Short mmCIF file of C-alpha atoms in Angstrom, two decimals:
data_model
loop_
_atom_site.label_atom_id
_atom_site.label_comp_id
_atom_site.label_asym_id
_atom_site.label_seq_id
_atom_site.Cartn_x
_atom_site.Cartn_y
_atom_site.Cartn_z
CA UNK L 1 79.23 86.89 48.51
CA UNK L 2 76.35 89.06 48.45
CA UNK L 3 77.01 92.55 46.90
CA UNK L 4 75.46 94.62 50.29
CA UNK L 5 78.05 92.49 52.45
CA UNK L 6 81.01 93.00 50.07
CA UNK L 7 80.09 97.17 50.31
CA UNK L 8 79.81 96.78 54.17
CA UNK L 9 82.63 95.20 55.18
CA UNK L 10 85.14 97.46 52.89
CA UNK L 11 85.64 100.00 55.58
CA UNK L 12 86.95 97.85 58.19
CA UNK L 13 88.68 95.53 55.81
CA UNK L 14 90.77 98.43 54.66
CA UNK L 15 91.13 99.95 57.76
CA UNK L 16 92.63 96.63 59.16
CA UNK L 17 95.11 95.99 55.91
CA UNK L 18 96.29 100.16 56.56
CA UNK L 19 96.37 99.51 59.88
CA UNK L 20 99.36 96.64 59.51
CA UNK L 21 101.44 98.96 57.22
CA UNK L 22 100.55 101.96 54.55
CA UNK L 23 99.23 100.76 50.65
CA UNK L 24 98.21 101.60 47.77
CA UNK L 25 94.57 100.89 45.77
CA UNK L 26 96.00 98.08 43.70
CA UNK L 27 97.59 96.61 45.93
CA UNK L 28 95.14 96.68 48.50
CA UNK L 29 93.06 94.85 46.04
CA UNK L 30 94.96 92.28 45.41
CA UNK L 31 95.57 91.57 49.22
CA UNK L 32 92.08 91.36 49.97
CA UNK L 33 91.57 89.15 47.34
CA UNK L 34 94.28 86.69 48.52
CA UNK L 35 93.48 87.18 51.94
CA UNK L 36 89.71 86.03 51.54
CA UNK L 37 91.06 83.25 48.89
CA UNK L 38 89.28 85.26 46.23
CA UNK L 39 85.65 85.07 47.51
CA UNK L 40 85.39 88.35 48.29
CA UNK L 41 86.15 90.27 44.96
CA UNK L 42 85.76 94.02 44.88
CA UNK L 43 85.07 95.70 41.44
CA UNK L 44 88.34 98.02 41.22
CA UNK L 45 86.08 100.75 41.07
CA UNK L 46 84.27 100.70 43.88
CA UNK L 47 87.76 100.43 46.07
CA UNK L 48 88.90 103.76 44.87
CA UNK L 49 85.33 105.92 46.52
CA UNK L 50 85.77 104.25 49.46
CA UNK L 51 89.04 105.38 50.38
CA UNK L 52 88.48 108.28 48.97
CA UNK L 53 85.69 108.69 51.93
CA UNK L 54 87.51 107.28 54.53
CA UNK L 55 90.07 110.01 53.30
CA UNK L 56 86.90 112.66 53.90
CA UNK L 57 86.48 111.02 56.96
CA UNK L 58 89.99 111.96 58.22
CA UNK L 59 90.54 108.43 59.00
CA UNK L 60 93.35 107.88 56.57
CA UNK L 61 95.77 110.49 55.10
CA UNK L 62 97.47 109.75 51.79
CA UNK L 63 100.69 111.02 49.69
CA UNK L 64 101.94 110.66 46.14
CA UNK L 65 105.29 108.51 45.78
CA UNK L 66 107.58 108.13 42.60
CA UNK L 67 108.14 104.82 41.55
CA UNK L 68 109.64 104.80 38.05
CA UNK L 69 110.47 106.66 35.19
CA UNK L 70 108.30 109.85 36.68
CA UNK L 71 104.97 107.69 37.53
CA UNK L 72 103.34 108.39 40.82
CA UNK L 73 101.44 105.78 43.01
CA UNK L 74 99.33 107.23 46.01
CA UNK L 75 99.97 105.70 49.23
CA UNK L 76 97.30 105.38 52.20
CA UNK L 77 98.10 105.46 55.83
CA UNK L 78 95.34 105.17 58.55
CA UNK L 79 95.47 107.90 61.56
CA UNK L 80 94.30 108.33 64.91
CA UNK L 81 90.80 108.25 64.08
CA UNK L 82 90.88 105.28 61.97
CA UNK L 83 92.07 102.99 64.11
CA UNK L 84 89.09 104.33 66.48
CA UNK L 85 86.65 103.91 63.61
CA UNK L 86 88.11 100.62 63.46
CA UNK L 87 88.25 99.52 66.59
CA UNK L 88 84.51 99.98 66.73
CA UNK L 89 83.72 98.26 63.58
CA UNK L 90 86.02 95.41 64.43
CA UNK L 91 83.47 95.29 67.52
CA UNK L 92 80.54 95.28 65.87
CA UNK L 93 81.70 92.49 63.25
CA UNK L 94 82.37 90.39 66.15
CA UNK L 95 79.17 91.08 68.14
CA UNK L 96 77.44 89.71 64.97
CA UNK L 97 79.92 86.28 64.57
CA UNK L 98 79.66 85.92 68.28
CA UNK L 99 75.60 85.50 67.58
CA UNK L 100 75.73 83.65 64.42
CA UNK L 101 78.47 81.01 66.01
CA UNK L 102 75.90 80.61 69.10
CA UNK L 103 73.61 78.96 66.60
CA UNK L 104 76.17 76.18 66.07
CA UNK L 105 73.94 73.88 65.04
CA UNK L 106 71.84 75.46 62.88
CA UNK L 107 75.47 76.31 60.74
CA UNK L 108 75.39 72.16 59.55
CA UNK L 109 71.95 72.50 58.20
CA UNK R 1 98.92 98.46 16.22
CA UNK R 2 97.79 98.57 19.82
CA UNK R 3 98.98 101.49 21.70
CA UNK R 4 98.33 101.64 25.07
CA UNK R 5 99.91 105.14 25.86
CA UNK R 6 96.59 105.83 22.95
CA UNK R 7 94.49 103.68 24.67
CA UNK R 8 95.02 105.26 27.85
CA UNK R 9 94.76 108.75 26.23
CA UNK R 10 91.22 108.18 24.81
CA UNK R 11 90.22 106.27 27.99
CA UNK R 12 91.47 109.66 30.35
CA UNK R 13 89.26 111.85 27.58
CA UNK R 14 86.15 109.85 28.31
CA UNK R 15 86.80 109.99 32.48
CA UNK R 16 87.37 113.30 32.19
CA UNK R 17 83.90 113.98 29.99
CA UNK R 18 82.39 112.14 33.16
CA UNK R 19 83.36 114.70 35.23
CA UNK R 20 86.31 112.87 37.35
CA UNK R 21 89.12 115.13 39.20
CA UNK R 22 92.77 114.67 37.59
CA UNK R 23 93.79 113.46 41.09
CA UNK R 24 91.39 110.70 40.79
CA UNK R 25 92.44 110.10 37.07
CA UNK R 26 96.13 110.30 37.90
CA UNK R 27 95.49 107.41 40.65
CA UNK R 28 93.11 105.18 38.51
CA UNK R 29 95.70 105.43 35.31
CA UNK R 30 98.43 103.75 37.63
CA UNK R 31 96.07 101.26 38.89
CA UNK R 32 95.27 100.14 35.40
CA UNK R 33 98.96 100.69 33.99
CA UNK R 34 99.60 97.94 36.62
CA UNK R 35 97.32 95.87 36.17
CA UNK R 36 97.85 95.80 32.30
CA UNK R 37 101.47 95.02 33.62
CA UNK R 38 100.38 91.99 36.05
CA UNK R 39 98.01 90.28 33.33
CA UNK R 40 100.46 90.57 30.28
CA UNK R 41 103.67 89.28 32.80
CA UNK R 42 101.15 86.31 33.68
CA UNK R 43 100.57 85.71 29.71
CA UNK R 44 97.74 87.67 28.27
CA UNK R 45 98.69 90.08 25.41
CA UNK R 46 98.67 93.44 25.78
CA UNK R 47 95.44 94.26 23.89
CA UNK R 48 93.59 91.43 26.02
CA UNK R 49 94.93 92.77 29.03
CA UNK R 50 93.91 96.67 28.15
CA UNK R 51 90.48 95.49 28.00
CA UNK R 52 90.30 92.97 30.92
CA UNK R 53 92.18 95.69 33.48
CA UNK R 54 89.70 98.74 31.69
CA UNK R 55 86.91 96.65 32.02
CA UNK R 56 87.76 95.69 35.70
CA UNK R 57 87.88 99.50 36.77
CA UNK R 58 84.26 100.08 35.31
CA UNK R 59 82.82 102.70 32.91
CA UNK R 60 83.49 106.48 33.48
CA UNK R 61 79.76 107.17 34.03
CA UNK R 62 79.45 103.85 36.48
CA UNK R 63 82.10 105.03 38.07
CA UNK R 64 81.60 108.42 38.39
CA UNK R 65 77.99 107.61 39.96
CA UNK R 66 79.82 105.00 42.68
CA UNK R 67 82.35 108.70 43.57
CA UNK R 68 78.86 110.61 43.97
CA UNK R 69 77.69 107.97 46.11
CA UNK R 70 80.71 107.71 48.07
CA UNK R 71 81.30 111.39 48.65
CA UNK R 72 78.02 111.91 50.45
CA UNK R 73 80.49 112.40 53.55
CA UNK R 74 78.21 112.84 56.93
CA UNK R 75 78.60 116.22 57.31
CA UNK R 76 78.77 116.45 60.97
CA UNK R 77 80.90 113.22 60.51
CA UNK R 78 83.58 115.66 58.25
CA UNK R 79 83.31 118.01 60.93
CA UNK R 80 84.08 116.68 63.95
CA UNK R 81 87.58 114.98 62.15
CA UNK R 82 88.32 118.65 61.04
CA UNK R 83 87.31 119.75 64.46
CA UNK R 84 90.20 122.12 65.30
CA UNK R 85 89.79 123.79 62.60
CA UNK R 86 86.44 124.45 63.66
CA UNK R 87 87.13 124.85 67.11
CA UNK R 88 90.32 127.75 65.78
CA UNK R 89 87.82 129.83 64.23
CA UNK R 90 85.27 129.87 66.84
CA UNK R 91 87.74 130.73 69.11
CA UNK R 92 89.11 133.56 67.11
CA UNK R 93 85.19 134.69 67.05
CA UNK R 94 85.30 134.35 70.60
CA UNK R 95 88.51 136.55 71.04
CA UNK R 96 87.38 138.95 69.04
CA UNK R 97 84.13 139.58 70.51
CA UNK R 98 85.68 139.85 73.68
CA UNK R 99 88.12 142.14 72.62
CA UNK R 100 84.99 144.41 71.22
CA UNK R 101 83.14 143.71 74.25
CA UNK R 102 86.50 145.35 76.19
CA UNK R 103 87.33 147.78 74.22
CA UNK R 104 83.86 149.60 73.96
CA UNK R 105 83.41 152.23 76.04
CA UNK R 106 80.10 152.59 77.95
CA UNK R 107 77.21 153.89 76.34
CA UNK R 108 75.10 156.66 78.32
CA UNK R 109 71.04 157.27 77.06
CA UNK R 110 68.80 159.82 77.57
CA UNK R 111 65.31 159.63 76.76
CA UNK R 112 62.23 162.08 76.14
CA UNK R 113 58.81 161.47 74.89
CA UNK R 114 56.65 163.43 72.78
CA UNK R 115 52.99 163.99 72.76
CA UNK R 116 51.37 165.49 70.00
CA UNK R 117 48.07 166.74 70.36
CA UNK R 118 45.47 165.33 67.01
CA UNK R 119 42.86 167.75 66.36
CA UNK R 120 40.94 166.56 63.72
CA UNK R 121 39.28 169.32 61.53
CA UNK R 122 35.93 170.65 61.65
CA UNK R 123 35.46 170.07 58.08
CA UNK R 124 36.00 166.20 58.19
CA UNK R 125 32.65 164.47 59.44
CA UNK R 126 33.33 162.96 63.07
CA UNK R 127 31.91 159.28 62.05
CA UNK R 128 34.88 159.85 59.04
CA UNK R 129 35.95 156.30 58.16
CA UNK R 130 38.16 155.36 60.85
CA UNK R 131 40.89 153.34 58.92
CA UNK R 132 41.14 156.74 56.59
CA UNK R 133 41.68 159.08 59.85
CA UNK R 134 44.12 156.63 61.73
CA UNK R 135 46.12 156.41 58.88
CA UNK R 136 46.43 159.99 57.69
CA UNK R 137 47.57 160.13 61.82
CA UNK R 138 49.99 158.02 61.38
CA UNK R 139 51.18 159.82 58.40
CA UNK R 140 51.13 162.78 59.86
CA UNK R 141 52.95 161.17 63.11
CA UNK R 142 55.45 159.82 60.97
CA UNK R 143 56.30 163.47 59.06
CA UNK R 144 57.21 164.58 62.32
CA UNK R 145 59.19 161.74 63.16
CA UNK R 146 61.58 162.12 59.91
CA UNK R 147 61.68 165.75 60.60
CA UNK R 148 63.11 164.93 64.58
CA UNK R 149 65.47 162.42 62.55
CA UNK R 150 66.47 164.26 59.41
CA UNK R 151 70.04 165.20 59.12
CA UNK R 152 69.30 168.91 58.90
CA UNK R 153 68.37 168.91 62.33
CA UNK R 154 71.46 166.98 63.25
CA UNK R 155 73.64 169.76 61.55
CA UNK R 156 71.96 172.54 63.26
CA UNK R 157 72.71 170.93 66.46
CA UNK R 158 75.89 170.33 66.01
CA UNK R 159 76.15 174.24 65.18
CA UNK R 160 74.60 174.97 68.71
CA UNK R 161 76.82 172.93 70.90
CA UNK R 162 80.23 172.69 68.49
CA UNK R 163 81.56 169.99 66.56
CA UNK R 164 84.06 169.56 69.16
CA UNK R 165 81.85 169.58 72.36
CA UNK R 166 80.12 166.48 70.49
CA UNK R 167 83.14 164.42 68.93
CA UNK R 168 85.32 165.22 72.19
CA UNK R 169 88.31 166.49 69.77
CA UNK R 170 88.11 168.40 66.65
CA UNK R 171 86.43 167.61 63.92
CA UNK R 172 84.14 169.67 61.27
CA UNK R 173 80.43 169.99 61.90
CA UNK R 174 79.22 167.45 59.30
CA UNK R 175 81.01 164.74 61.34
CA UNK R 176 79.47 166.22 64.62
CA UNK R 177 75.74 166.03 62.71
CA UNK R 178 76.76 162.11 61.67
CA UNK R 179 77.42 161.18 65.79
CA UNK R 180 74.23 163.17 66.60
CA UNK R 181 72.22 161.30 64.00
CA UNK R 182 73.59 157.74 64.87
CA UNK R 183 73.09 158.23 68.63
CA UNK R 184 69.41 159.41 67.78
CA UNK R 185 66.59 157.23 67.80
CA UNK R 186 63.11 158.85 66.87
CA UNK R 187 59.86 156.51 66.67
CA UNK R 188 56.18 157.11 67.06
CA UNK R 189 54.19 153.80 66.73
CA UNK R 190 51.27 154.52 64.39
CA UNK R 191 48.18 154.85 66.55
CA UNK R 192 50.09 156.60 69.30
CA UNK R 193 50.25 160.43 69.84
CA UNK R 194 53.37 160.04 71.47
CA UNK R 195 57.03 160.48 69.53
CA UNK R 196 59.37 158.36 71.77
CA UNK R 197 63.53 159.98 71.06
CA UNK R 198 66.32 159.06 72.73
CA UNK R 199 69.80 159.89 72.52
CA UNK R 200 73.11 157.64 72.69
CA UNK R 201 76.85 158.71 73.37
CA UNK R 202 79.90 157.47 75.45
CA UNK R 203 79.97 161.03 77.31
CA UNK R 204 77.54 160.79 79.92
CA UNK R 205 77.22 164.89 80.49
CA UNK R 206 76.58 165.45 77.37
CA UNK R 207 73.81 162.77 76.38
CA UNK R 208 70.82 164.57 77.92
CA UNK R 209 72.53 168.31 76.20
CA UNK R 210 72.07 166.49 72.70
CA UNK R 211 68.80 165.29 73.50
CA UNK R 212 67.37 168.60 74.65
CA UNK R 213 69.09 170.37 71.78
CA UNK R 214 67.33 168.33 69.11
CA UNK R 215 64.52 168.70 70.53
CA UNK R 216 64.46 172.32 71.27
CA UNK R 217 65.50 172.23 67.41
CA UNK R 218 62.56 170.30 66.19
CA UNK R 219 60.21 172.69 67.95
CA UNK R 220 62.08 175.67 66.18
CA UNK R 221 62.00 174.08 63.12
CA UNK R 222 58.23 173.01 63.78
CA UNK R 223 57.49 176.53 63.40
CA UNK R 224 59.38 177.40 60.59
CA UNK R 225 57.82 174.81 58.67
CA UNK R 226 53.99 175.16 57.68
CA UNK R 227 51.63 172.24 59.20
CA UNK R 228 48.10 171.11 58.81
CA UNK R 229 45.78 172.62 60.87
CA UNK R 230 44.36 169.35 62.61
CA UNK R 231 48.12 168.52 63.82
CA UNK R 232 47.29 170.66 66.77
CA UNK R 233 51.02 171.77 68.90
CA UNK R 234 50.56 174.76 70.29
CA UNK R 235 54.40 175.29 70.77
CA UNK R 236 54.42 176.48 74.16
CA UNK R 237 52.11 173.93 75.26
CA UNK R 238 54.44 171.21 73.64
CA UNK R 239 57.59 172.25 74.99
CA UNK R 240 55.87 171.53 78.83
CA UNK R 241 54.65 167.89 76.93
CA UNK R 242 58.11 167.15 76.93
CA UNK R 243 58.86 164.51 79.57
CA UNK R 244 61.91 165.28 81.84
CA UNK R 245 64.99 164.44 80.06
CA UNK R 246 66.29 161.05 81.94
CA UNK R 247 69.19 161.78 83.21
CA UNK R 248 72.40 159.55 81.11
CA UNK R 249 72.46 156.20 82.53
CA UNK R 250 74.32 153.82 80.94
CA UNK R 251 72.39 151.54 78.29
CA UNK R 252 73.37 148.20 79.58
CA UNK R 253 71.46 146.24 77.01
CA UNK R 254 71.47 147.42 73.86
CA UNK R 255 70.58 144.94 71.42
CA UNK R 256 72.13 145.92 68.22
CA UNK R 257 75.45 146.32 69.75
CA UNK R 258 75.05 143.17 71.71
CA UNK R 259 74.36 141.63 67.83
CA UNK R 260 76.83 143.60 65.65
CA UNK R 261 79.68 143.31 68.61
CA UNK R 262 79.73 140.23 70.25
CA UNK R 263 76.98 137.49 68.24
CA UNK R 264 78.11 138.49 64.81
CA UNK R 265 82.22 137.67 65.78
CA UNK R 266 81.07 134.48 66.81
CA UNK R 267 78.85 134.14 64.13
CA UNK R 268 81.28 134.60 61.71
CA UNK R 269 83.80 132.65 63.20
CA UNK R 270 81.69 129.30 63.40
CA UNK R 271 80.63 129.90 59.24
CA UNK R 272 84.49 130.67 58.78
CA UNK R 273 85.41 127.23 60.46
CA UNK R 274 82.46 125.08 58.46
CA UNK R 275 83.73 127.15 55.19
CA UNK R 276 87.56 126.24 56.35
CA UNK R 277 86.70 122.57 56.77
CA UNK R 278 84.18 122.10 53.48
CA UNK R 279 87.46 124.23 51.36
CA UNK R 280 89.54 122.14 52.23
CA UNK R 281 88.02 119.15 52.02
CA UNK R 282 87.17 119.46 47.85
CA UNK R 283 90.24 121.22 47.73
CA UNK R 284 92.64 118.91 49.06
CA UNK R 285 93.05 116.50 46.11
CA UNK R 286 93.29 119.24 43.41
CA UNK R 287 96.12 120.74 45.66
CA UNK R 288 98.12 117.87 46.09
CA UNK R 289 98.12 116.73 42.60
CA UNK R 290 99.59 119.85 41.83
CA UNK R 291 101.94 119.43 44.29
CA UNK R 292 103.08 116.13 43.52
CA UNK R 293 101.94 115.62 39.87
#
C-alpha cells in the first residue's frame, strides 16, 4: 500500500480500534496488522507521533499502567471529541468507497 | 555476551542525544522490550531480535524528525479542544473588567485653553527661514508646556488648596501634588499658539478649583521666571486669554481608562487562556511521567 495512504488512514484506523476498547502502541500495531491481514504495515515509529497528536488534539487521553516487575505501559482511550473526529472521517472514507465501488466495472480491469 | 538491559541503555543515550522527551522514551523502551519478547518467544535469539524490534522502531534522528512532523498541532485545532480553558480565562478578563468598570467612580474634567501671543524680535529678519522660526516656536511653546506640567507647580498647588481638600482625607502635600499632576493634561501642538490643559478628578466641585489654581500658578510662576523677549504674555492680558473654565462634566470617554480598565483585563485574559492551553499542552507528558514513572 502506498506510503501517503498508509499515513492517511492512521487517524481513523486508530480512532476506530480506541473506540472498541482502550490500547496500547504495540498492541495497536499488531491489531492493525492482523486486522488488514498484514497489508497495511505501519513502521513502529510512525504509530507513536500520531497518537501522540491525536493526544494534542484532545481526541484521546492516555495513562501509565503497571504491568510487571515495576514496568509501565501507556494506555490510550478516545474521548468525546474523537469519536466526533471519527465519525467524520469514517464519513469521508466512505464517500470515497461509495465513488470508487460506482465504477464497478472498471475494478475487473 | 549480549545484554539487552546494555543494549537498551546505549540505545536510550542515542534517543535522548536526538532530543526525545523521557515520556516518549519511557513508552518506546516498552514497545521494544515487547517486541524483543514476542520475536525471541516465536524463535529468534535475543541478539536477532534486539536488532529486528530496534530496527523496526527507526533511528533516533528518523524518528525524532517523524515527532516534529507530527507535533505541528493546528493551532486553532489545539484550541478549540482546550476551549474551556480558554473560554475560563476570558471570562475571568471579562469579570474583572466589569468589576473595574463598577467600581470606578466617575471622572469629572475641566478644561481651559491657552493662547500665547509670538512676537518675533525685531532683530531676526521677517523673511527668517521659516522652518528655523516655527521650530524655535514650538520650542518655546513646549517650555511653557513642561513648566504648566512640572511637578513644582503641582506642589505649590497643592499648598494653596490643602493636601486634604485634593485627596478628600488626609494625606501630606507630596501625595496631593502626585493627584494634581496625574489629573493634569498640558499640550500645545507645535504650530499652534494655543496651550490646551485640562484637569481630571472624581470630585466634581473641585475639578475646575484645580484647574484655575494651576493655572493662576503658571502665570505666577511665568513671572518669576525670566523669558525671551519675542514670547510676548503680557500677564494681565493673558490671564483674560484664558478661556472660561468648563464647568466639571463627567469625562464619559476617556480612552486610556477605557484601555488600561476594561480592554487590557480582557486582553490579558484571552493571552492567559492561549498561554494556559500551549503550557499545558508541552507540559503534560513531562508531568505525567513524573507522576507515574
Amino acid at each position: 500500500m502506498r506510503k501517503e495512504l498508509v499515513a492517511a488512514s492512521a487517524e481513523p484506523l486508530i480512532l476506530s480500534l480506541l473506540a472498541e476498547g482502550d490500547s496500547y502502541g504495540y498492541a495497536i500495531l499488531q491489531e492493525i496488522r492482523a486486522r488488514s491481514r498484514e497489508e497495511i504495515q505501519w513502521t513502529d515509529g510512525m504509530l507513536y507521533p500520531v497518537l501522540h497528536r491525536l493526544e494534542d488534539n484532545g481526541w484521546i487521553t492516555s495513562r501509565w499502567v503497571e504491568i510487571e516487575n515495576g514496568r509501565k505501559r501507556k494506555y490510550y482511550s478516545i474521548r468525546k471529541g474523537g469519536l466526533k473526529a471519527l465519525k467524520t472521517q469514517r464519513e469521508e472514507w466512505l464517500a470515497v468507497h461509495r465513488v470508487l465501488t460506482s465504477f464497478g466495472g472498471s475494478a475487473h480491469v | 555476551m549480549f545484554e539487552l538491559e546494555r543494549e537498551l541503555r546505549w540505545w536510550r543515550e542515542a534517543m535522548s542525544g536526538a532530543g526525545h522527551a523521557p515520556e516518549i522514551l519511557a513508552e518506546l523502551e516498552e514497545h521494544l522490550r515487547e517486541d524483543v519478547e514476542r520475536r525471541a518467544r516465536a524463535g529468534t535469539s535475543l541478539p536477532d531480535a534486539w536488532i529486528a524490534a530496534r530496527d523496526q522502531i527507526g533511528e533516533p534522528g528518523a524518528l525524532r524528525r517523524e515527532f516534529a512532523r507530527a507535533g505541528r498541532v493546528d493551532l486553532i485545532g489545539t484550541l478549540r479542544a482546550h476551549q474551556w480553558k480558554l473560554l475560563l480565562c476570558v471570562g475571568a478578563g471579562l469579570l474583572t473588567a466589569s468589576y473595574f468598570h463598577l467600581v470606578r467612580p466617575a471622572t469629572y474634567q475641566s478644561e481651559a485653553k491657552l493662547f500665547l501671543r509670538w512676537s518675533p524680535p525685531q532683530s531676526q529678519p521677517a523673511a527668517g527661514d521659516p522652518v528655523v522660526r516655527d521650530g524655535r516656536r514650538a520650542s518655546l511653546l513646549q517650555q511653557e508646556v513642561e513648566i504648566m506640567s512640572s511637578m513644582d507647580l503641582a506642589v505649590r498647588v497643592a499648598e494653596n488648596l490643602g493636601a486634604a481638600r485634593i485627596l478628600g482625607g488626609p494625606g501630606d502635600v507630596a501625595h496631593a501634588a502626585a493627584a494634581v499632576r496625574r489629573g493634569l493634561t498640558v499640550s500645545g501642538a507645535p504650530h499652534s499658539s494655543v496651550v490646551h490643559a485640562s484637569f481630571h478628578h472624581p470630585n466634581a466641585e473641585l475639578v475646575p478649583i484645580v484647574l484655575s489654581e494651576v493655572l493662576r500658578e503658571y502665570l505666577r510662576l511665568r513671572r518669576l521666571i525670566p523669558r525671551e523677549s519675542h514670547l510676548a504674555l503680557p500677564v494681565e492680558e493673558q490671564i483674560s486669554n484664558v478661556s472660561l473654565i468648563q464647568t466639571a462634566s463627567p469625562a464619559f470617554f476617556d480612552f486610556n481608562a477605557l484601555v488600561r480598565l476594561q480592554i487590557m483585563p480582557v486582553l490579558a485574559g484571552i493571552l492567559a487562556g492561549v498561554a494556559w492551553v500551549m503550557v499545558s499542552r508541552s507540559g503534560r507528558r513531562p508531568l505525567r511521567f513524573a507522576r507515574h514513572a
